[in-house]
Short mmCIF file of C-alpha atoms and ligand atoms in Angstrom, two decimals:
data_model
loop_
_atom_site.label_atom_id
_atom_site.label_comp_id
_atom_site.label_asym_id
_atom_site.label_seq_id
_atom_site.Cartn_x
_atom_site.Cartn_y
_atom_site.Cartn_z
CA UNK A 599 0.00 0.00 0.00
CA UNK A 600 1.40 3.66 -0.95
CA UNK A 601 1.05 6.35 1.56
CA UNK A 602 -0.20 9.71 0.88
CA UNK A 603 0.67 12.66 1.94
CA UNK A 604 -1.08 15.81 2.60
CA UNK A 605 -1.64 17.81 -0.25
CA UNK A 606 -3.93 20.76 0.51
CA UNK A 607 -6.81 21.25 -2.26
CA UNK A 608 -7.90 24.23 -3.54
CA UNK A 609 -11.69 24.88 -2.07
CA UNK A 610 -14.66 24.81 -4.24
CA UNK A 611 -16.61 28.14 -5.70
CA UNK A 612 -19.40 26.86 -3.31
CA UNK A 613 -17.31 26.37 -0.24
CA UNK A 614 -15.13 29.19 -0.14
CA UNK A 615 -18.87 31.37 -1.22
CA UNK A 616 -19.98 29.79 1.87
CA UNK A 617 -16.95 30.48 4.33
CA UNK A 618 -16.92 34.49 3.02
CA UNK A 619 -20.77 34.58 3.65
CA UNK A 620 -19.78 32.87 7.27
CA UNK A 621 -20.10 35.11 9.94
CA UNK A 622 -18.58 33.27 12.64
CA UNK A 623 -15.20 32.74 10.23
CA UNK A 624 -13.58 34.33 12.15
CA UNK A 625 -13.54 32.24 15.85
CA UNK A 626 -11.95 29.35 13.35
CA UNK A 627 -8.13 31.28 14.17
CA UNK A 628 -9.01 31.16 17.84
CA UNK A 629 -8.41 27.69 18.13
CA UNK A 630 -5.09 25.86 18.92
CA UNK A 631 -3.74 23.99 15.64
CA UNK A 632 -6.13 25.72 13.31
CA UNK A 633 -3.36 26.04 11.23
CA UNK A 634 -1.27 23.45 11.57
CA UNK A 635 -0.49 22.11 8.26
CA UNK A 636 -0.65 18.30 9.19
CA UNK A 637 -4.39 18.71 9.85
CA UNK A 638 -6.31 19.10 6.95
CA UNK A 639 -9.34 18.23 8.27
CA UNK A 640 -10.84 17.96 11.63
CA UNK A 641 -14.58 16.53 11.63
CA UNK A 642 -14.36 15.05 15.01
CA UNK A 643 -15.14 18.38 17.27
CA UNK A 644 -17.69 16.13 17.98
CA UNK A 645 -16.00 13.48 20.39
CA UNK A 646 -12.92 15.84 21.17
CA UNK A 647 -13.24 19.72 20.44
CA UNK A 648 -9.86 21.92 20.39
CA UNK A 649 -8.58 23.50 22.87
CA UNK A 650 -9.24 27.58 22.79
CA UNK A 651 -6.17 29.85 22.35
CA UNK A 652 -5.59 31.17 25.56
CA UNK A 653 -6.44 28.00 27.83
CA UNK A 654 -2.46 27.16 28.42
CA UNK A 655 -2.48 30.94 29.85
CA UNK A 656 -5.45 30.37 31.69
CA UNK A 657 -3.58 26.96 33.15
CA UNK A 658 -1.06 28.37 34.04
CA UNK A 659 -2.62 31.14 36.14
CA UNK A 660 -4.19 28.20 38.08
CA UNK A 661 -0.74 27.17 38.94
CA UNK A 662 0.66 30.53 39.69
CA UNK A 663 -1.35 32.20 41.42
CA UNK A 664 -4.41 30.46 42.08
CA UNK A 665 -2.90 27.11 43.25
CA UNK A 666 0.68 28.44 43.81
CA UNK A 667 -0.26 31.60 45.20
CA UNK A 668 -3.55 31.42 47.21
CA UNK A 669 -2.95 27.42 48.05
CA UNK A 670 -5.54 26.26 50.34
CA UNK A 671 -7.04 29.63 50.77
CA UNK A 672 -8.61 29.61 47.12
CA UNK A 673 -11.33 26.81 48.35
CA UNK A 674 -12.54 29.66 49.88
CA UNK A 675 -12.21 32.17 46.98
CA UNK A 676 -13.79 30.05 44.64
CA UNK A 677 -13.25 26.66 44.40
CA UNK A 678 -15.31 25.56 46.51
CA UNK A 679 -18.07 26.79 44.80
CA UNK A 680 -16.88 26.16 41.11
CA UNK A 681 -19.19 23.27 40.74
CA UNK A 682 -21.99 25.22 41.01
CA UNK A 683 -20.68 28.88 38.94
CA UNK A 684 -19.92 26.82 36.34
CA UNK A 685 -22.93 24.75 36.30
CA UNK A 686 -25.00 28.08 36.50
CA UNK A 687 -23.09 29.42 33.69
CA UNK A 688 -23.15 26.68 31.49
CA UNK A 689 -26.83 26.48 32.30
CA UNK A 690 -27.50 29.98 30.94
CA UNK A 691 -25.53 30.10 28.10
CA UNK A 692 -26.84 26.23 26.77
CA UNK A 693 -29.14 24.83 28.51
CA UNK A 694 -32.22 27.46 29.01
CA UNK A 695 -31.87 26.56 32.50
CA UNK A 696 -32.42 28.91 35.66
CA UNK A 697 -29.34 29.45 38.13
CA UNK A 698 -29.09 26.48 41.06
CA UNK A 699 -30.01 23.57 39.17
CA UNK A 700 -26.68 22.30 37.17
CA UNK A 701 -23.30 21.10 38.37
CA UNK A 702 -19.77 19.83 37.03
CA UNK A 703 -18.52 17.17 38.44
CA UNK A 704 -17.94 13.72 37.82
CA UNK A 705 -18.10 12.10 33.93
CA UNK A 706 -21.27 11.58 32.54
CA UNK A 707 -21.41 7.80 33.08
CA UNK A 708 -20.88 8.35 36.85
CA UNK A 709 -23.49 11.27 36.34
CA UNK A 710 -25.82 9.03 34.90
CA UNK A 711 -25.79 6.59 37.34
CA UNK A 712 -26.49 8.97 40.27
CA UNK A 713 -29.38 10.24 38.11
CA UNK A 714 -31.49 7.28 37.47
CA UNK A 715 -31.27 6.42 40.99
CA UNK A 716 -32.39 9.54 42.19
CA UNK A 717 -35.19 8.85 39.49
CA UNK A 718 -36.11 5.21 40.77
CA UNK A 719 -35.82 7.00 44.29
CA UNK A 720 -38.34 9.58 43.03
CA UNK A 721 -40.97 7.48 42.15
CA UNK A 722 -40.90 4.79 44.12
CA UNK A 723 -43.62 1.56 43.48
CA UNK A 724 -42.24 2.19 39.85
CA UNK A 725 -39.74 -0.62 38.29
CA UNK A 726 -39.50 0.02 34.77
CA UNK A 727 -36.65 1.96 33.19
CA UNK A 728 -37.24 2.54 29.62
CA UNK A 729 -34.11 3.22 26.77
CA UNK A 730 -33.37 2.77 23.52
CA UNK A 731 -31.46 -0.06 22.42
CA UNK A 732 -29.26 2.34 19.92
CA UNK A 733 -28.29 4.48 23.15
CA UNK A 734 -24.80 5.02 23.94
CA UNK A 735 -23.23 2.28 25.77
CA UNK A 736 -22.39 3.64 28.80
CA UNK A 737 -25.89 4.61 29.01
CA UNK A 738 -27.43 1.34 28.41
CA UNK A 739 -24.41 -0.02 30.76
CA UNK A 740 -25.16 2.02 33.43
CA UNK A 741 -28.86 1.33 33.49
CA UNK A 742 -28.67 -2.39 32.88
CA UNK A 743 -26.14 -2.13 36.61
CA UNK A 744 -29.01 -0.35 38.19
CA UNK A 745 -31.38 -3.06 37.05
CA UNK A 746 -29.51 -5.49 38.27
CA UNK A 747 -28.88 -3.89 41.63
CA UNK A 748 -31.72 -2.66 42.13
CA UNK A 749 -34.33 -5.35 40.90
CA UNK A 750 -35.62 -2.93 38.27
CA UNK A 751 -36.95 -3.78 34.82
CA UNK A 752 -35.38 -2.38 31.13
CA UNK A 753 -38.06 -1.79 28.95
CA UNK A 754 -36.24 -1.63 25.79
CA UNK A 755 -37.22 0.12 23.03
CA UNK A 756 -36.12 -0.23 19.36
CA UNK A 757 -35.55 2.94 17.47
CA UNK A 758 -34.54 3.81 13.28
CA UNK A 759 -30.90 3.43 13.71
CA UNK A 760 -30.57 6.08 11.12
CA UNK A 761 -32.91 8.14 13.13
CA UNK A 762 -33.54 8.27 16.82
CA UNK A 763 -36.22 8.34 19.43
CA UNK A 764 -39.73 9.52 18.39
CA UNK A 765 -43.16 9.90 20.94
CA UNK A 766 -44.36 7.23 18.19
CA UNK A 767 -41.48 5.15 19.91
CA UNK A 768 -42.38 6.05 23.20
CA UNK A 769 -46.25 5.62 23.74
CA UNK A 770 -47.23 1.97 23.17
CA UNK A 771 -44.20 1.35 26.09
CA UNK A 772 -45.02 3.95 28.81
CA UNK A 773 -47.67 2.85 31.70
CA UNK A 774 -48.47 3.13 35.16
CA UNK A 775 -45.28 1.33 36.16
CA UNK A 776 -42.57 3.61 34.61
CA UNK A 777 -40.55 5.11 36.38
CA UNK A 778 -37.61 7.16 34.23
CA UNK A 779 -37.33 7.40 30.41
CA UNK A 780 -33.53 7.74 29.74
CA UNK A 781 -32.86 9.06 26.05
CA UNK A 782 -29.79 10.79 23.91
CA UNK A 783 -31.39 14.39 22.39
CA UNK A 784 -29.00 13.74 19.65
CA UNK A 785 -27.92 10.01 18.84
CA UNK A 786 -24.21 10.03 19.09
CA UNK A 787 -24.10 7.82 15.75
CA UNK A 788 -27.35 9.09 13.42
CA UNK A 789 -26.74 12.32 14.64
CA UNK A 790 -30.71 12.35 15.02
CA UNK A 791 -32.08 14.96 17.12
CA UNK A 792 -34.78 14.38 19.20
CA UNK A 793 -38.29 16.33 20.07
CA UNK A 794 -37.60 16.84 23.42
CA UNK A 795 -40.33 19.18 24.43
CA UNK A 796 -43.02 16.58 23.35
CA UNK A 797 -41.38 14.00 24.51
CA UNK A 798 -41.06 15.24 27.45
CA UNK A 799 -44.85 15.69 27.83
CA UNK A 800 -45.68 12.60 26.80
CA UNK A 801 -43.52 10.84 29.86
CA UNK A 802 -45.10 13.50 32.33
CA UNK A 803 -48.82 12.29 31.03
CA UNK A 804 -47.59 8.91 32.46
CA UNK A 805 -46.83 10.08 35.78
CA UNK A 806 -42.87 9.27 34.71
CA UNK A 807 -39.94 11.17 34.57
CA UNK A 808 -37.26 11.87 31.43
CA UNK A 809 -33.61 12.28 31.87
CA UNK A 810 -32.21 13.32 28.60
CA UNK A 811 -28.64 13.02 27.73
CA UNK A 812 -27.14 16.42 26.51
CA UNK A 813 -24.14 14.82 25.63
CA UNK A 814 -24.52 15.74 21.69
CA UNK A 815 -26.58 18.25 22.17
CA UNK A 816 -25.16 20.85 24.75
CA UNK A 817 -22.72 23.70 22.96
CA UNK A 818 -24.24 23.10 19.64
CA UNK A 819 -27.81 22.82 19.91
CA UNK A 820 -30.35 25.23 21.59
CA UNK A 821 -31.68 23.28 24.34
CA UNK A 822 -34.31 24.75 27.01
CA UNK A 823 -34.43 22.32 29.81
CA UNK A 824 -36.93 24.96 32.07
CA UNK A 825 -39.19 25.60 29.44
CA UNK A 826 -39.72 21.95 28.08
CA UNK A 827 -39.96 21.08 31.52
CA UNK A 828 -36.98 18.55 32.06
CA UNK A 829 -36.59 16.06 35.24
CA UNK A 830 -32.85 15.65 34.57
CA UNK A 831 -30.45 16.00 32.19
CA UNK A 832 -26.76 14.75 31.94
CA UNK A 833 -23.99 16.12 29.42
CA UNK A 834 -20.09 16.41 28.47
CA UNK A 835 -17.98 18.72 28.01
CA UNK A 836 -15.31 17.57 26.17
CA UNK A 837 -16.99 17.65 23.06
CA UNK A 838 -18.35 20.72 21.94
CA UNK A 839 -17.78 22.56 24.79
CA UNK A 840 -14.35 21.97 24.46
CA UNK A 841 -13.35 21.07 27.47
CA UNK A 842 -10.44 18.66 27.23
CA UNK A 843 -9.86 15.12 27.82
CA UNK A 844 -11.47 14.11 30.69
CA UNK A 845 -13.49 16.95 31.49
CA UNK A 846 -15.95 16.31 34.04
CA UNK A 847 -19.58 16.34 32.96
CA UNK A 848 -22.65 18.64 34.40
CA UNK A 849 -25.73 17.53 35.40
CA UNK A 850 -29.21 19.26 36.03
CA UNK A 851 -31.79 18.35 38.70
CA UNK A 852 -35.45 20.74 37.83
CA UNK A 853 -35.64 22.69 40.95
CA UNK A 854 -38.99 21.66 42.18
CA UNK A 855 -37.26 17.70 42.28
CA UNK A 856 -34.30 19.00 44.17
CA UNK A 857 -35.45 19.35 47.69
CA UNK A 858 -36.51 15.67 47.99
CA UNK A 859 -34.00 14.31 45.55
CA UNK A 860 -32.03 11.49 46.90
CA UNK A 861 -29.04 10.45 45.07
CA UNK A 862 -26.56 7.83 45.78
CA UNK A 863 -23.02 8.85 46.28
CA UNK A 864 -23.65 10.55 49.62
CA UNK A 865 -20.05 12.58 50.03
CA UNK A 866 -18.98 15.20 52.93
CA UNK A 867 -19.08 17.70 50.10
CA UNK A 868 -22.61 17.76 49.18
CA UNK A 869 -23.80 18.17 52.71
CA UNK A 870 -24.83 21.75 54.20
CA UNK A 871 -21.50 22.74 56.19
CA UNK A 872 -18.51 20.12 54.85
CA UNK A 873 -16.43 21.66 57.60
CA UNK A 874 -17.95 21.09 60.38
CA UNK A 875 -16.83 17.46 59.83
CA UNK A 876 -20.41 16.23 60.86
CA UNK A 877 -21.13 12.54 62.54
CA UNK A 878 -24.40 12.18 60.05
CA UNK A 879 -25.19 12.84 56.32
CA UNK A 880 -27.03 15.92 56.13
CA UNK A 881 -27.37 16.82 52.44
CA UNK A 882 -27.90 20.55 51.70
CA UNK A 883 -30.94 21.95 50.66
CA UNK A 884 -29.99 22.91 47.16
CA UNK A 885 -27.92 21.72 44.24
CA UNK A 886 -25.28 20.97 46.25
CA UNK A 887 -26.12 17.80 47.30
CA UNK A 888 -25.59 16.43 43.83
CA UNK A 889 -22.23 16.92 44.56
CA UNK A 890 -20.12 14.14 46.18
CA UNK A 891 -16.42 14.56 46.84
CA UNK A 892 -13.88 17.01 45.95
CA UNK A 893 -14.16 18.64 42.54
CA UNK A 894 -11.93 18.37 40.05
CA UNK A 895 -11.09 21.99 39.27
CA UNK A 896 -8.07 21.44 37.55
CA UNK A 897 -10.36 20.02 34.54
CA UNK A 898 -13.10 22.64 35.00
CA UNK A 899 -10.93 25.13 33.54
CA UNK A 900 -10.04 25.13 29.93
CA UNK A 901 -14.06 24.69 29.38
CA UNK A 902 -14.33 27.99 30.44
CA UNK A 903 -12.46 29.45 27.59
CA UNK A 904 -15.41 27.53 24.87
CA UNK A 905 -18.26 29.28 27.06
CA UNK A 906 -16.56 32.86 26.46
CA UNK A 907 -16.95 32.46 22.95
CA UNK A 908 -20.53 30.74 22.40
CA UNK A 909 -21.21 33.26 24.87
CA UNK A 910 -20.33 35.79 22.61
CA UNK A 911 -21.46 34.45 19.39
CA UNK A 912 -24.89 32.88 21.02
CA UNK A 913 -25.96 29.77 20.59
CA UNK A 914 -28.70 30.47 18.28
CA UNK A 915 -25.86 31.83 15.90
CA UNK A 916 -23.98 28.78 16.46
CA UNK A 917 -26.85 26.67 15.40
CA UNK A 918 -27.75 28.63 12.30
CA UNK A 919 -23.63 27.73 11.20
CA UNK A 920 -24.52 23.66 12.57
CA UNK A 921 -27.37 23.49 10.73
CA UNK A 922 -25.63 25.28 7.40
CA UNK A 923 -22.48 22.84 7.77
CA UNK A 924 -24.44 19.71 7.94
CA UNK A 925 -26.38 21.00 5.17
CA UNK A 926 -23.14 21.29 3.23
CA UNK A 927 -22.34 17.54 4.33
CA UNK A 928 -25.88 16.47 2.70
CA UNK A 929 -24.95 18.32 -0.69
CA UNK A 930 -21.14 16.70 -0.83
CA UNK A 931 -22.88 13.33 0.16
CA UNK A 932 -25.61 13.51 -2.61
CA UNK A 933 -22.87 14.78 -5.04
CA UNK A 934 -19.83 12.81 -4.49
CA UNK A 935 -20.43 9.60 -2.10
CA UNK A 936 -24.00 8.48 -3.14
CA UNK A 937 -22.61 7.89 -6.13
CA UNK A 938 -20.23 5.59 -5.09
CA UNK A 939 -22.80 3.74 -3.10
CA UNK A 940 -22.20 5.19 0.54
CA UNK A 941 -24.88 5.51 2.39
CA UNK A 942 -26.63 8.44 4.56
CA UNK A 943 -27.63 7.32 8.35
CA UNK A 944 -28.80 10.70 9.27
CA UNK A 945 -32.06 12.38 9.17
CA UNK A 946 -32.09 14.95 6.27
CA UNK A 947 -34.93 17.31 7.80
CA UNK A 948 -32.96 19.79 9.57
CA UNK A 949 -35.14 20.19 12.80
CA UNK A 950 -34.30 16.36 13.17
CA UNK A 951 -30.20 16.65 12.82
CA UNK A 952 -28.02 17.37 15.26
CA UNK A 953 -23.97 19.03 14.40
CA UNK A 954 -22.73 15.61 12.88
CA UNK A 955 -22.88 13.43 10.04
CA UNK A 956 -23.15 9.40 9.69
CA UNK A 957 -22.25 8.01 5.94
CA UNK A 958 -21.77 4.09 5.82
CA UNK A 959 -19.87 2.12 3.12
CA UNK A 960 -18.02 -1.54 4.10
CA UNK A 961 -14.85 -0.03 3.08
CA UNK A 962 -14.65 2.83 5.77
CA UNK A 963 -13.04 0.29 8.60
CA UNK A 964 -9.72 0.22 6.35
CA UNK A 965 -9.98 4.02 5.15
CA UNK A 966 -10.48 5.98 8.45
CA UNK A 967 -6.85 4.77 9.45
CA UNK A 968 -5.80 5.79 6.08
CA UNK A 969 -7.48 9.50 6.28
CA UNK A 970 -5.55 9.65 9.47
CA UNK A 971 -2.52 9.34 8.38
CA UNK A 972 -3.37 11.98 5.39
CA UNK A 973 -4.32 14.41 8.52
CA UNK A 974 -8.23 14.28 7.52
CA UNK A 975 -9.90 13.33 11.10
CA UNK A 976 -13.44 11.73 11.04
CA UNK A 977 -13.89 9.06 13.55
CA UNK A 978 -15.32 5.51 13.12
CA UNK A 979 -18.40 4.24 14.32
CA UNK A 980 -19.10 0.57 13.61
CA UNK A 981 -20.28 -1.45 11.95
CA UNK A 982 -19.52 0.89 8.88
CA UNK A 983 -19.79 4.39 9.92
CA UNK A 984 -17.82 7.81 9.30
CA UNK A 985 -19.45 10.15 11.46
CA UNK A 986 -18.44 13.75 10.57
CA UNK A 987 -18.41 16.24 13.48
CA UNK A 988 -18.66 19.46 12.37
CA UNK A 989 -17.79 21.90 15.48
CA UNK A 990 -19.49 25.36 14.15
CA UNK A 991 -16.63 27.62 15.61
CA UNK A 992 -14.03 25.59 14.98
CA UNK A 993 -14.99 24.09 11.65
CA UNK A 994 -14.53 25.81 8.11
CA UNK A 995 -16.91 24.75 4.94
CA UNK A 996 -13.57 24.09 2.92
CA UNK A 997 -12.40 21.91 5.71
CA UNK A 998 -15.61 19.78 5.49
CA UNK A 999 -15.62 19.92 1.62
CA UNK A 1000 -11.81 18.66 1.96
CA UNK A 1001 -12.75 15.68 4.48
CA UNK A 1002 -15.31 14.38 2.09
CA UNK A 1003 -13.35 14.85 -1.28
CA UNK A 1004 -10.47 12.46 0.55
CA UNK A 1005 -13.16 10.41 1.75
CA UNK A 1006 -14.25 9.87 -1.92
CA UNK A 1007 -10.60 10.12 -3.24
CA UNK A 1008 -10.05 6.09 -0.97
CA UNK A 1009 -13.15 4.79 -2.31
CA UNK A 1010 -12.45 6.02 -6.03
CA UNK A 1011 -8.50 4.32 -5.56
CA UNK A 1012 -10.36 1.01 -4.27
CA UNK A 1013 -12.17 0.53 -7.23
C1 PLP B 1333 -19.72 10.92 24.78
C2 PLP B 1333 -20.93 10.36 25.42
C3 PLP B 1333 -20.86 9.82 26.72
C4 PLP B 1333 -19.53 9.73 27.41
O1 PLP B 1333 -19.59 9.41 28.75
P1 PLP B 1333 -18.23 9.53 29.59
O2 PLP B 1333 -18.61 9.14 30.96
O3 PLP B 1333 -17.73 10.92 29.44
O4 PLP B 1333 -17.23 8.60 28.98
C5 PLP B 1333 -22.04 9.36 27.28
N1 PLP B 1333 -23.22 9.42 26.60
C6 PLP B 1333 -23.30 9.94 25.35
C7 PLP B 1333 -24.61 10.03 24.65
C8 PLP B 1333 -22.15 10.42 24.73
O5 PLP B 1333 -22.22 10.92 23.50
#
């Protein structure tokens, strides 16, 4: 086999018409390696977004004079609270949430888990979970533990696994003995995005709960948790909110729930005075009970850097770009890989897509290696799946035209 090496391609009339008419162009520079010239490509903002110019800075002013300067003192001037701040920020910026109802702290499958408990807690005399059977593992993993712990039932659902959960899914399965309804608002591999609001409803008719998993969803789609009248909600922050490796997840408890709420991982920092060193468990009254042991503040910070800027272009504007770049993905598909018989496993109605793309073909397993080492990043999602992640701030039309054309370029040169 011959290796290629990068050769940069002129962009089309269309995609360089569409990257002047951009106007969030310009946050593409304000990314570290936006121009380095052994990435041609990256369509995987998606699993792992770049890191913001300006985050090393902002690390190392932890370690100078946050950390080295304050030491043990900056619990007090802001750490301690960080969990919260953060989740209140993130909540206004992405979520359509009201302050004290979202924090950062552990990953989302650890987030998860304390969720549905609190939901099988919540409503109790109710055994049945219900998910989708094209969930993300971790989800299905974590709720088939809690089953199994717990003594309560799956009700599995089956879903288009080009398209995602629908209230046409839902209704013949939910009854008087549901207790949560745990879904992905967009399906990490269609890229389906999900009618939240009316699903929503549809649980709460039952008497059930919903906790939706943001993890697709937060950063790049407009969500409003308050208004559609969400139980709980889970999400990272590593993908399009750029958060780094690692970075711990949020999650968001509706206010009215919180005061009750029970959830599992009882720690000394989720209880109403952590310093008093108490004998018993006494959780606080708010968020912060959802909060277990000591938060990892080191990874809460290069996130921070992402919400500055979707602060300042919005998230609606950020969605009009999503929406425009997976349109452009559609278009390339229909003109260059349909042809070749690859096939589309996302919803082509935009109110039903979320930021990324899924094309299928047999011969992606042996190409995605080979795009890597030509510095055009999709990832692979099996059996047969490119998924193209197209991170609106971060992400140029040429760049996406580019990814596709070399996608087409390893079909075309195996026959
Ligand atoms: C990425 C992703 C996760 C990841 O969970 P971690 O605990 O961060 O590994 C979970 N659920 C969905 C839907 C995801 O897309």
């Amino acid at each position: 086999m011959t290796t290629t090496t990068p050769t940069p391609v002129a962009p089309s009339a269309r995609a360089g018409e569409l990257d002047r008419a951009d106007p969030l162009a310009g946050y593409r520079d304000r990314f570290v390696g936006s121009d380095d010239p052994g990435v041609l490509a990256y369509v995987d903002g998606n699993s792992l977004g770049r890191p913001v110019r300006g985050v090393a800075e902002r690390m190392a002013e932890l370690v100078e004079t946050a950390w080295g300067g304050r030491l043990i003192r900056h619990w007090d001037e802001g750490w301690f609270d960080l969990p919260l701040t953060l989740g209140d920020r993130i909540a206004a910026s992405c979520l359509g949430a009201a302050p004290g109802q979202t924090v950062v702290g552990e990953s989302t499958t650890v987030s998860l888990y304390k969720l549905v408990r609190t939901a099988l807690a919540a409503r109790p005399g109710r055994h049945e979970i219900v998910i989708d059977r094209h969930n993300f593992p971790t989800d299905r993993f974590v709720v088939e533990g809690i089953a199994a712990e717990t003594g309560a039932r799956i009700r599995w659902i089956d879903v288009d696994p080009a398209g995602g959960p629908t209230v046409d899914d839902l209704a013949p399965v939910l009854g008087e003995d549901t207790a949560v309804v745990v879904l992905s608002h967009v399906a990490y591999r269609s890229g389906h995005l999900a009618d939240a609001r009316a699903i929503t409803e549809l649980v709460h008719q039952h008497g059930a709960l919903v906790l939706w998993d943001l993890c697709h969803s937060v950063g790049v789609v407009p969500i409003e948790l308050d208004a559609w009248g969400v139980d709980l909600a889970v999400g990272c922050t590593y993908k399009y909110l750029n958060g780094g490796p690692g970075a711990p997840a949020f999650l968001y408890v509706r206010r009215e729930m919180i005061p009750d709420a029970r959830q599992p991982i009882q720690g000394w920092m989720g209880v109403k005075d952590s310093f008093r060193m108490g004998e018993s468990y006494d959780p606080a009254d708010g968020i912060r009970r959802f909060v277990s042991g000591t938060p990892p503040v080191v990874g809460m910070q290069p996130m921070q850097a992402m919400l500055d800027l979707i602060e300042e272009a919005g998230i609606d504007a950020v969605r009009e770009k999503s929406v425009a770049l997976t349109g452009f993905a559609l278009e390339l598909y229909d003109e260059v890989l349909a042809p070749l018989g690859v096939t589309l496993s996302t919803p082509r109605d935009p109110a039903q897509r979320g930021g990324h793309v899924t094309v299928d073909h047999p011969a992606f397993v042996e190409i995605v290696p080979e795009l890597w080492r030509r510095g055009v990043i999709p990832d692979f999602r099996p059996p047969t799946g490119i998924r193209l992640g197209l991170s609106p701030l971060s992400t140029s039309f040429a760049e996406l035209e580019l990814a596709v054309g070399a996608v087409r370029d390893e079909l075309v040169a195996r026959g």
